XYZ file of C-alpha atoms in Angstrom:
489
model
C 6.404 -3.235 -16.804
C 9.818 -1.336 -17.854
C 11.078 0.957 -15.061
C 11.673 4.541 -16.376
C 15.398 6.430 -15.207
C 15.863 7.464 -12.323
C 18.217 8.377 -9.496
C 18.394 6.251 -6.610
C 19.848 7.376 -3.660
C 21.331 5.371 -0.343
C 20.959 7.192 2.808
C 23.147 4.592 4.823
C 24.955 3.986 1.701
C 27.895 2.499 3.716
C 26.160 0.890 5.858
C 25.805 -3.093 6.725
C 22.032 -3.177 4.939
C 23.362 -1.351 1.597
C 26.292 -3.883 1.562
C 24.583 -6.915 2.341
C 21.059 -6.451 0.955
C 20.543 -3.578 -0.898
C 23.765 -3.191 -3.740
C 23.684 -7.421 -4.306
C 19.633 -6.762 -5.116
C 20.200 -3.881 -7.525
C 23.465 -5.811 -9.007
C 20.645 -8.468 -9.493
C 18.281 -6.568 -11.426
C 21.118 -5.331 -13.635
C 21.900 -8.279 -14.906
C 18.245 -8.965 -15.595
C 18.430 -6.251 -17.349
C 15.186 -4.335 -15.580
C 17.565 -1.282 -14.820
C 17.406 1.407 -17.405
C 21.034 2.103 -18.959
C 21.437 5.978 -17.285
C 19.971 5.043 -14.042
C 22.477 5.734 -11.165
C 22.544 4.511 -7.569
C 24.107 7.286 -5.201
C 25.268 6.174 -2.015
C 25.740 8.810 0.876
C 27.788 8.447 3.927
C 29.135 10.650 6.419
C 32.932 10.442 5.382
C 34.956 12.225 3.045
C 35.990 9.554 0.554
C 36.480 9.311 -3.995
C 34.395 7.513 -6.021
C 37.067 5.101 -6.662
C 37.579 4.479 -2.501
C 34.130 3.950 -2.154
C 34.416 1.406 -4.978
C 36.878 -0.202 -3.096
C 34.638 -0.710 -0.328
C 32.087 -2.398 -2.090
C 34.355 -4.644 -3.502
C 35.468 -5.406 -0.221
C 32.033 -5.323 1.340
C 28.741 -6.296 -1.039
C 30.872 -8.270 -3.735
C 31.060 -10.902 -1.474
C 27.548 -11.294 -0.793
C 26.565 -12.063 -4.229
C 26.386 -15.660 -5.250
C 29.542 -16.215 -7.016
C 27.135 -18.293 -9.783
C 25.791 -14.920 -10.629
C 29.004 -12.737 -11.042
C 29.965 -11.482 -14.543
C 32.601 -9.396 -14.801
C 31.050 -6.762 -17.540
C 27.618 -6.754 -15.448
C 30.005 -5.808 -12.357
C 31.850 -2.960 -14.674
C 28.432 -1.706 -15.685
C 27.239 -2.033 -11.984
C 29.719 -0.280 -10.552
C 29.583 2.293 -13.552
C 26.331 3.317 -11.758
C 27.593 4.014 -8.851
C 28.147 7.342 -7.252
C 29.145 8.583 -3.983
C 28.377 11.943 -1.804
C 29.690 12.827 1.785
C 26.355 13.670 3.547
C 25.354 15.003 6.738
C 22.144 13.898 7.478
C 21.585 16.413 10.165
C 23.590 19.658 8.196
C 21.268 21.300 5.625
C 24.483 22.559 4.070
C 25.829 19.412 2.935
C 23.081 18.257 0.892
C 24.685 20.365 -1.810
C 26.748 17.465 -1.972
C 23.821 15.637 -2.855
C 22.546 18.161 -5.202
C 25.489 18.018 -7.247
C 25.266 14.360 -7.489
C 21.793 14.117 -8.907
C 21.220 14.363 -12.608
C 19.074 17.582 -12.921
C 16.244 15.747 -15.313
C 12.904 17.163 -15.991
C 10.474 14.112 -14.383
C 13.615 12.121 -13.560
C 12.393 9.888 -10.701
C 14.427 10.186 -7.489
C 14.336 7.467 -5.181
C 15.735 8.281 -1.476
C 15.917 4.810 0.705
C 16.445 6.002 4.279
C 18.473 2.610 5.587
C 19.232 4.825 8.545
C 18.098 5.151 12.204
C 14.328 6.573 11.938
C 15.521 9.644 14.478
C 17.365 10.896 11.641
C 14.443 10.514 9.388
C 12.805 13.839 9.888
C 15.595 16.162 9.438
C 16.473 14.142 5.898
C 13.026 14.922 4.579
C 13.140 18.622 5.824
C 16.781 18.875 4.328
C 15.752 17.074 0.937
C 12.525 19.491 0.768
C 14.981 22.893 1.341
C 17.429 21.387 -0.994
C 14.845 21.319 -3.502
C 15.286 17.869 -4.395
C 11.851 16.534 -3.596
C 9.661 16.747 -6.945
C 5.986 15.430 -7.887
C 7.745 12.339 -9.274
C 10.473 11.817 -5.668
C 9.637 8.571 -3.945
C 10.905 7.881 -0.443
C 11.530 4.577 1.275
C 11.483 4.301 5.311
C 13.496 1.000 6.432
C 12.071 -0.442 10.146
C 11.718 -0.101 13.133
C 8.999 2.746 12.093
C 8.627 3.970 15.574
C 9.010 2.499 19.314
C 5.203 2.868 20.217
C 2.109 4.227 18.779
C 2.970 8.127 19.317
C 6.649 7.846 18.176
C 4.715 5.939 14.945
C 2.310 9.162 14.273
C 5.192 11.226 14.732
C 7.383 9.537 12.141
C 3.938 9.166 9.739
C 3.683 13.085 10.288
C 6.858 14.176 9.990
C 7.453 12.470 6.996
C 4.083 13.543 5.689
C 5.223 17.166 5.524
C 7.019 16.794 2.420
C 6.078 13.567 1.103
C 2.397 12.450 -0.040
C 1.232 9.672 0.845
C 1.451 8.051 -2.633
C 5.397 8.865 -2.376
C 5.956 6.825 0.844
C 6.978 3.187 0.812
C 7.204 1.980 4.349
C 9.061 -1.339 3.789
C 8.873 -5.162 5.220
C 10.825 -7.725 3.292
C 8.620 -10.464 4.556
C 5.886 -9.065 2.014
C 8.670 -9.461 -0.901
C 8.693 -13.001 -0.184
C 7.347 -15.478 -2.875
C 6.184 -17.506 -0.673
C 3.738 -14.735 0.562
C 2.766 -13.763 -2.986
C 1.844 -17.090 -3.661
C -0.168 -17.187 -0.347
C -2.339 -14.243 -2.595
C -2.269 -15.986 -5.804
C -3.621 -19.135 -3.327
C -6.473 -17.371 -1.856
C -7.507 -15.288 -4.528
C -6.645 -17.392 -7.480
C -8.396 -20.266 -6.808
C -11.877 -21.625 -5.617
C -10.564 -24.532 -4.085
C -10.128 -22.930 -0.962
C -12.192 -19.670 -0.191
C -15.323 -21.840 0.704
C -13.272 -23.463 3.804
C -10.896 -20.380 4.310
C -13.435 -19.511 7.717
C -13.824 -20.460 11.067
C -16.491 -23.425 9.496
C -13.811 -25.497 8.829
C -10.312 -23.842 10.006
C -9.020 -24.848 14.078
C -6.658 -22.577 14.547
C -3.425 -20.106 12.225
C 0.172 -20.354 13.759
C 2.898 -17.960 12.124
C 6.066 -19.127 13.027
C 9.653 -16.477 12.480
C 12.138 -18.488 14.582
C 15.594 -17.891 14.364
C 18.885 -20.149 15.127
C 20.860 -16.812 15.467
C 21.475 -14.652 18.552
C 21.722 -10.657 18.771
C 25.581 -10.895 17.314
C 26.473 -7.490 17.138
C 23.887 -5.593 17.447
C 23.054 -6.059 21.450
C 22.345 -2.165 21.675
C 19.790 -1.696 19.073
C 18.253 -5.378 19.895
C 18.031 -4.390 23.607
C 16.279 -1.512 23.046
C 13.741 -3.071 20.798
C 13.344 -6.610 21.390
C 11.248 -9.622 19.657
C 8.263 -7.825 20.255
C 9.018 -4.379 17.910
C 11.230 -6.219 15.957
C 9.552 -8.559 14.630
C 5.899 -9.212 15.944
C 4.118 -5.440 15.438
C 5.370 -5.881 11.844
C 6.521 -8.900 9.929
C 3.923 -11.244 12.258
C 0.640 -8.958 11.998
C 1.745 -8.246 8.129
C 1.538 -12.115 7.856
C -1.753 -11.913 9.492
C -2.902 -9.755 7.728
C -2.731 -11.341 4.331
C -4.236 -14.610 5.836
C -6.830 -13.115 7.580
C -8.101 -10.318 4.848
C -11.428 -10.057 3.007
C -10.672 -10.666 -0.923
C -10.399 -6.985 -2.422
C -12.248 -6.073 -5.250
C -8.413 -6.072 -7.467
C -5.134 -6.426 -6.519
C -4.202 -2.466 -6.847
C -2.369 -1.147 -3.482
C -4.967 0.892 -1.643
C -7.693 -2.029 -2.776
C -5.756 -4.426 -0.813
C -4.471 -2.130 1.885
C -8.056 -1.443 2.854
C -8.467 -5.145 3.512
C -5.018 -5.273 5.682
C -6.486 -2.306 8.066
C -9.780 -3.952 8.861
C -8.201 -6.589 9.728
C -5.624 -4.869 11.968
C -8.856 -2.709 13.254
C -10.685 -5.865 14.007
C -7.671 -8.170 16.193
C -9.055 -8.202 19.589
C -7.806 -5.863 22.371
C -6.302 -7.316 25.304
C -6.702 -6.267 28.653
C -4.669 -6.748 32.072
C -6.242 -9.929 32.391
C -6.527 -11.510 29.365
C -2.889 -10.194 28.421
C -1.049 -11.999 31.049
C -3.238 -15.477 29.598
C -2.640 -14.964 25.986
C 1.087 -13.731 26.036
C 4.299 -15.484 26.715
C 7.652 -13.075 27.238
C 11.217 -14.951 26.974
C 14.829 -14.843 27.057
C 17.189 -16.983 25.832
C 19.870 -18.367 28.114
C 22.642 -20.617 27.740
C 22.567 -23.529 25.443
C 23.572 -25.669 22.248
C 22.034 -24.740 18.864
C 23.424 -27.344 16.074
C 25.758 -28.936 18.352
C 27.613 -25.312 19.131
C 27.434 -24.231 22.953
C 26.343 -20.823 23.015
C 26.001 -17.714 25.200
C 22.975 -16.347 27.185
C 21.508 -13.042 26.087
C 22.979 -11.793 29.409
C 26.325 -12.872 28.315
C 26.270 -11.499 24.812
C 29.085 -8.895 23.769
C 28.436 -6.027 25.064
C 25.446 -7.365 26.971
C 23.609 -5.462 30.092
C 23.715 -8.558 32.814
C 20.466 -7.210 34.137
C 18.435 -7.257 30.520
C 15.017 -7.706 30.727
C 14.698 -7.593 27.176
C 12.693 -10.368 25.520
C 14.131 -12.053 22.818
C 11.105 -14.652 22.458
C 7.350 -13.723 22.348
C 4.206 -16.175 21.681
C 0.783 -14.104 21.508
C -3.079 -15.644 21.118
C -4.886 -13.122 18.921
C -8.251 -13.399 17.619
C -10.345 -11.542 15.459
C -13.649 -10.399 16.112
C -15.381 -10.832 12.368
C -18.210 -13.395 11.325
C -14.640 -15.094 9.063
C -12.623 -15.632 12.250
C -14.911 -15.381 15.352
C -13.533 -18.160 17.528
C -10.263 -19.384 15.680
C -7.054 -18.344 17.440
C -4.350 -17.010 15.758
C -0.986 -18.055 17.346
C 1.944 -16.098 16.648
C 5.555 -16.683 17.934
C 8.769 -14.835 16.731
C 12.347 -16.036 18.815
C 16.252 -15.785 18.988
C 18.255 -19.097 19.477
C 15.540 -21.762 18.742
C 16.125 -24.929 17.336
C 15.575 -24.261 13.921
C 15.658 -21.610 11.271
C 11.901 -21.178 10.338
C 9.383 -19.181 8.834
C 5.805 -20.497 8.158
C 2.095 -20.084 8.326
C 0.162 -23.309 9.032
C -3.540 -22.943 8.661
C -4.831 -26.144 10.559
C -8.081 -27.490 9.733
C -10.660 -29.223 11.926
C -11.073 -33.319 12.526
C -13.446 -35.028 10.460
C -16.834 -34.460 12.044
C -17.051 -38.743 12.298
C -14.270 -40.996 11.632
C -14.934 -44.458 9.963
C -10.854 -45.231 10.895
C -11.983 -44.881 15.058
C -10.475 -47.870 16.072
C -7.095 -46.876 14.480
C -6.888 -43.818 16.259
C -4.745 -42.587 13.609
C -6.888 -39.561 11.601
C -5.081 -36.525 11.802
C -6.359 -32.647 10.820
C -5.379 -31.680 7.432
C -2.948 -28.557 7.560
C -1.525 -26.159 4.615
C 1.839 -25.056 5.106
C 2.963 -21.906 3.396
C 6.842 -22.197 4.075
C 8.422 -18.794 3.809
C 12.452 -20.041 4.674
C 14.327 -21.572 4.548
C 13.359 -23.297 1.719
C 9.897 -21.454 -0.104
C 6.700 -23.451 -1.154
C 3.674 -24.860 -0.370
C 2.817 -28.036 1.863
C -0.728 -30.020 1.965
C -1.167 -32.936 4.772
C -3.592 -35.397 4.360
C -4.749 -38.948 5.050
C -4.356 -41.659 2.866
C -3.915 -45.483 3.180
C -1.088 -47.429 3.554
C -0.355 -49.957 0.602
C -0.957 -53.389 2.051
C -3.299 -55.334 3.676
C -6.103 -53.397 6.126
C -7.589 -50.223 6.141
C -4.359 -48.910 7.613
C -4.168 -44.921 7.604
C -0.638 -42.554 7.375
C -0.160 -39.169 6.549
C 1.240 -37.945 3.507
C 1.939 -34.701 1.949
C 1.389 -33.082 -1.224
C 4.538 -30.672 -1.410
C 5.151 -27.583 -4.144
C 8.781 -26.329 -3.480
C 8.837 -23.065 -6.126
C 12.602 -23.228 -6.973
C 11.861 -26.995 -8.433
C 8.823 -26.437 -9.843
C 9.116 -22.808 -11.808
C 12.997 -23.583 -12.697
C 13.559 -20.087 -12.945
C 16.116 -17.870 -11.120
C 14.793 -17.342 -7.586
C 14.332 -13.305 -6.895
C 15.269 -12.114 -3.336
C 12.645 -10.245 -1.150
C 14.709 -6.521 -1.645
C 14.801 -7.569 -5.346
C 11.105 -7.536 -5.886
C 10.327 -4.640 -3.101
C 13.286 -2.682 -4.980
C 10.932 -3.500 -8.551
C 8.057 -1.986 -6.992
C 9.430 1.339 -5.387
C 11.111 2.021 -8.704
C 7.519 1.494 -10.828
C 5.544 3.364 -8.121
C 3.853 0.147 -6.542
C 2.559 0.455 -3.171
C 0.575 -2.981 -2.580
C 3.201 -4.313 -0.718
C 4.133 -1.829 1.463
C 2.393 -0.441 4.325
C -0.176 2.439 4.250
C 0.280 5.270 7.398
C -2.842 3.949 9.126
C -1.749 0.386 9.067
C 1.365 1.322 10.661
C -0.953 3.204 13.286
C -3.562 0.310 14.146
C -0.935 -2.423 14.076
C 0.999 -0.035 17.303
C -2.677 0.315 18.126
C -2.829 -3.400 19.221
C 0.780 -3.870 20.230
C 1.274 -0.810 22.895
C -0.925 -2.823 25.725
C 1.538 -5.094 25.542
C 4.733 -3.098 26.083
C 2.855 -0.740 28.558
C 1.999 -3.985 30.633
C 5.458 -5.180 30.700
C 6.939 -2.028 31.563
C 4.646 -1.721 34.635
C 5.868 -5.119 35.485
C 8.959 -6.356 37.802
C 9.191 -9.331 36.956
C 11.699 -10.817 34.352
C 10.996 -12.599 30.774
C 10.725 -16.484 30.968
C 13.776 -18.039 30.602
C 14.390 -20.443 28.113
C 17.393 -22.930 26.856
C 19.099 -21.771 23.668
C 18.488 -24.432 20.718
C 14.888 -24.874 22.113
C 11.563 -23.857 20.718
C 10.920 -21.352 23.205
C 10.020 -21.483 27.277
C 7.343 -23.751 28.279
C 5.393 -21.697 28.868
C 4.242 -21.187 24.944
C 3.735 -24.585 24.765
C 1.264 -24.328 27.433
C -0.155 -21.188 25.977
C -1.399 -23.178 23.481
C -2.056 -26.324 25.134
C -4.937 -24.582 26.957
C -6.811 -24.883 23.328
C -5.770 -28.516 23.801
C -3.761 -28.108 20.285
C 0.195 -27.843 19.972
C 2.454 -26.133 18.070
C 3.415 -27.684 14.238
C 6.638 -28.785 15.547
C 5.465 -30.596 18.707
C 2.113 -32.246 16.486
C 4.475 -33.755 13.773
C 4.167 -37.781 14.399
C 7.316 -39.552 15.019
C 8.823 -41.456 11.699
């Protein structure tokens, strides 16, 4: 579908997510060729700088993060021929003149504003868009995480923004649901028959999502401590993942049709009480430790660290879902900072055999699907076959889809395709204002229960999989994590 003109504009537009993310995504879809010829990309920052110093900067700062395969030097000139840039106050009504002047003043021109800023400051950019008169029937805005701290800062955000933006106009990003990987976890489910008769708790043990991460905080120990694993990356990316495992098939693929199926599934996760919370969730912190050989830092230590952090940087949670699909199959997510690998994945484990023939071999193992979101994208299938020889002698063997080798075509980054969709009006991919709600909805017990508590996060080493006590967490089931399963080669 062609993308009609428009005027996008970077609140943040100097900032480390512009550089790094956003500019090298739109650079991409230039030289596909999806961007219209007029459209412009206007980049707002708080100091006074020329177009050509603010060219200078990008040079300097988002050049670099574009594969150097992929640089052409007249796609760069007509890039950077796009580019504008305004000196911005986010909090001074005044200096959205600025702004105005910027803008092409275009009868149905579509104006895109992508708030990559803090989400405090995203109430007084709506009001000072709205008095500007810049927001129009055909202004789209886009609201980069963490979309609140706990349920009521969430409504607050939803109904702030909501005074000057419809809901149709709102795209509340995660870049996890730009992933191919993810899309072809839809195209899997919904595509095919092979698998919707055993997609239920008939034939399924047990779901474990899996966002691990080799990296520490870096720089950013003050926003990290102040959010943690939990609202960084479990009440979103994690329950978004659930979500699309989890979901009823919609009646079509069209955003609210599918967004429908997200909430119940939000609505129907299981709520935890005192008790059952302090079974079914593990709270850790990374301390000292060797990740790829490297000796590395405890959180505590971090630049710029608080020695007395109580911040988690790890989190393991049991959910379950109380529908006929899912009654009974636990859902096991875990998110962490410094673990032994860099890994994303969904492994949908099914049950044994009811009977094995192969009993004396003690050697049948449950089948598994492996949707591998990174490092490396594609689909995994474990099964049982037999070992060439002599003897009924069984191994496991996998039936593997990597995308990149078998599609050959350019691979599109998660901002690329999310970009796509905000700039033709798309909304399946992006969350809905009562999604954002329910999802908070499940998470605040958790944060209210550790804030009542004393006692600090489990430690654990860095270049591990997490503290012990996860493993145990799931041990109870008497079933392990995908890493700890895998049988020795």
């Amino acid at each position: 579908m062609a993308i009609s003109d428009f005027d996008l504009v970077l609140f943040g537009g100097t900032g480390d997510l512009s550089m790094r993310k956003l500019l090298p995504a739109l650079y991409a879809r230039d030289r596909a060729r999806d961007l219209p010829p007029e459209a412009r990309i206007v980049c707002l920052g708080r100091d006074d700088k020329s177009r050509e110093d603010f060219l200078q900067v990008v040079e300097k700062d988002s050049k670099p993060h574009i594969p150097a395969a992929n640089l052409d030097a007249a796609v760069w000139e007509r890039f950077c021929s796009r580019l504008r840039y305004a000196s911005v106050n986010a909090k001074e009504g005044a200096s959205f003149a600025h702004l105005k002047d910027a803008l092409r003043d275009t009868d149905g021109l579509a104006r895109v504003f992508y708030l990559a800023t803090p989400p405090s400051l995203f109430a007084s950019i709506c009001e000072n868009l709205s008095k500007a008169g810049l927001v129009t029937p055909a202004s789209r805005v886009v609201l980069e995480k963490p979309l609140g701290r706990d349920l009521a800062s969430a409504r607050d955000i939803n109904k702030q923004v909501g005074r000057y933006f419809e809901e149709s106009q709102i795209f509340r990003i995660d870049h996890y649901l730009g992933k191919e990987a993810v899309q072809n976890l839809l195209a899997l489910r919904f595509g095919n028959v092979l698998f919707e008769p055993l997609w239920r708790r008939e034939w399924i043990s047990d779901v474990q999502i899996t966002i691990a991460e080799e990296l520490g905080v870096g720089g950013r120990f003050d926003y990290y401590d102040t959010s943690g694993a939990l609202r960084d990356m479990l009440q979103n990316h994690l329950l978004q993942l659930l979500c699309i495992v989890a979901m009823e098939p919609p009646v079509s693929n069209s955003a609210d049709a599918v967004r429908d199926e997200k909430l119940k599934v939000l609505r129907s996760l299981k709520r935890f009480t005192p008790t059952t919370l302090a079974m079914n969730v593990v709270r850790g912190q990374y301390r000292s430790g060797h990740v790829n050989g490297v000796a590395v830092p405890a959180y505590r230590k971090e630049a710029d660290a608080n020695p007395e952090s109580r911040t988690e940087t790890f989190v393991a949670v049991k959910a379950e879902i109380d529908t006929w699909r899912w009654a009974g199959v636990p859902f096991y997510l875990r998110t962490g900072k410094r673990m032994a690998d860099q890994l994303a994945e969904i492994v949908v484990r099914f049950k044994s055999v009811p009977h094995s023939i192969f009993a004396h071999q003690n050697s049948t193992l449950p089948n598994c699907l492996v949707i591998r979101l990174q490092p490396d994208e594609g689909l995994h299938m474990n099964l049982m076959a037999k070992q060439p020889g002599d003897g009924m002698r069984l191994r496991p063997v996998e039936l593997e889809m990597d995308f990149r080798e078998k599609f050959k075509t350019p691979r599109m980054d998660a901002y690329e395709r999310l970009l796509l969709d905000v700039l033709r009006g798309h909304l399946t991919l992006f969350m809905r204002s009562d999604e954002l709600e329910a999802a908070w909805e499940w998470v605040e017990p958790i944060l209210q229960h550790w804030d009542q508590q004393e006692a600090d996060p489990v430690p654990y080493n860095a270049g591990t999989w997490g503290p012990a006590a996860a493993s145990a967490l799931i041990g109870r089931d008497g079933l392990q994590w995908r890493e700890e399963a895998l049988p020795e080669v």
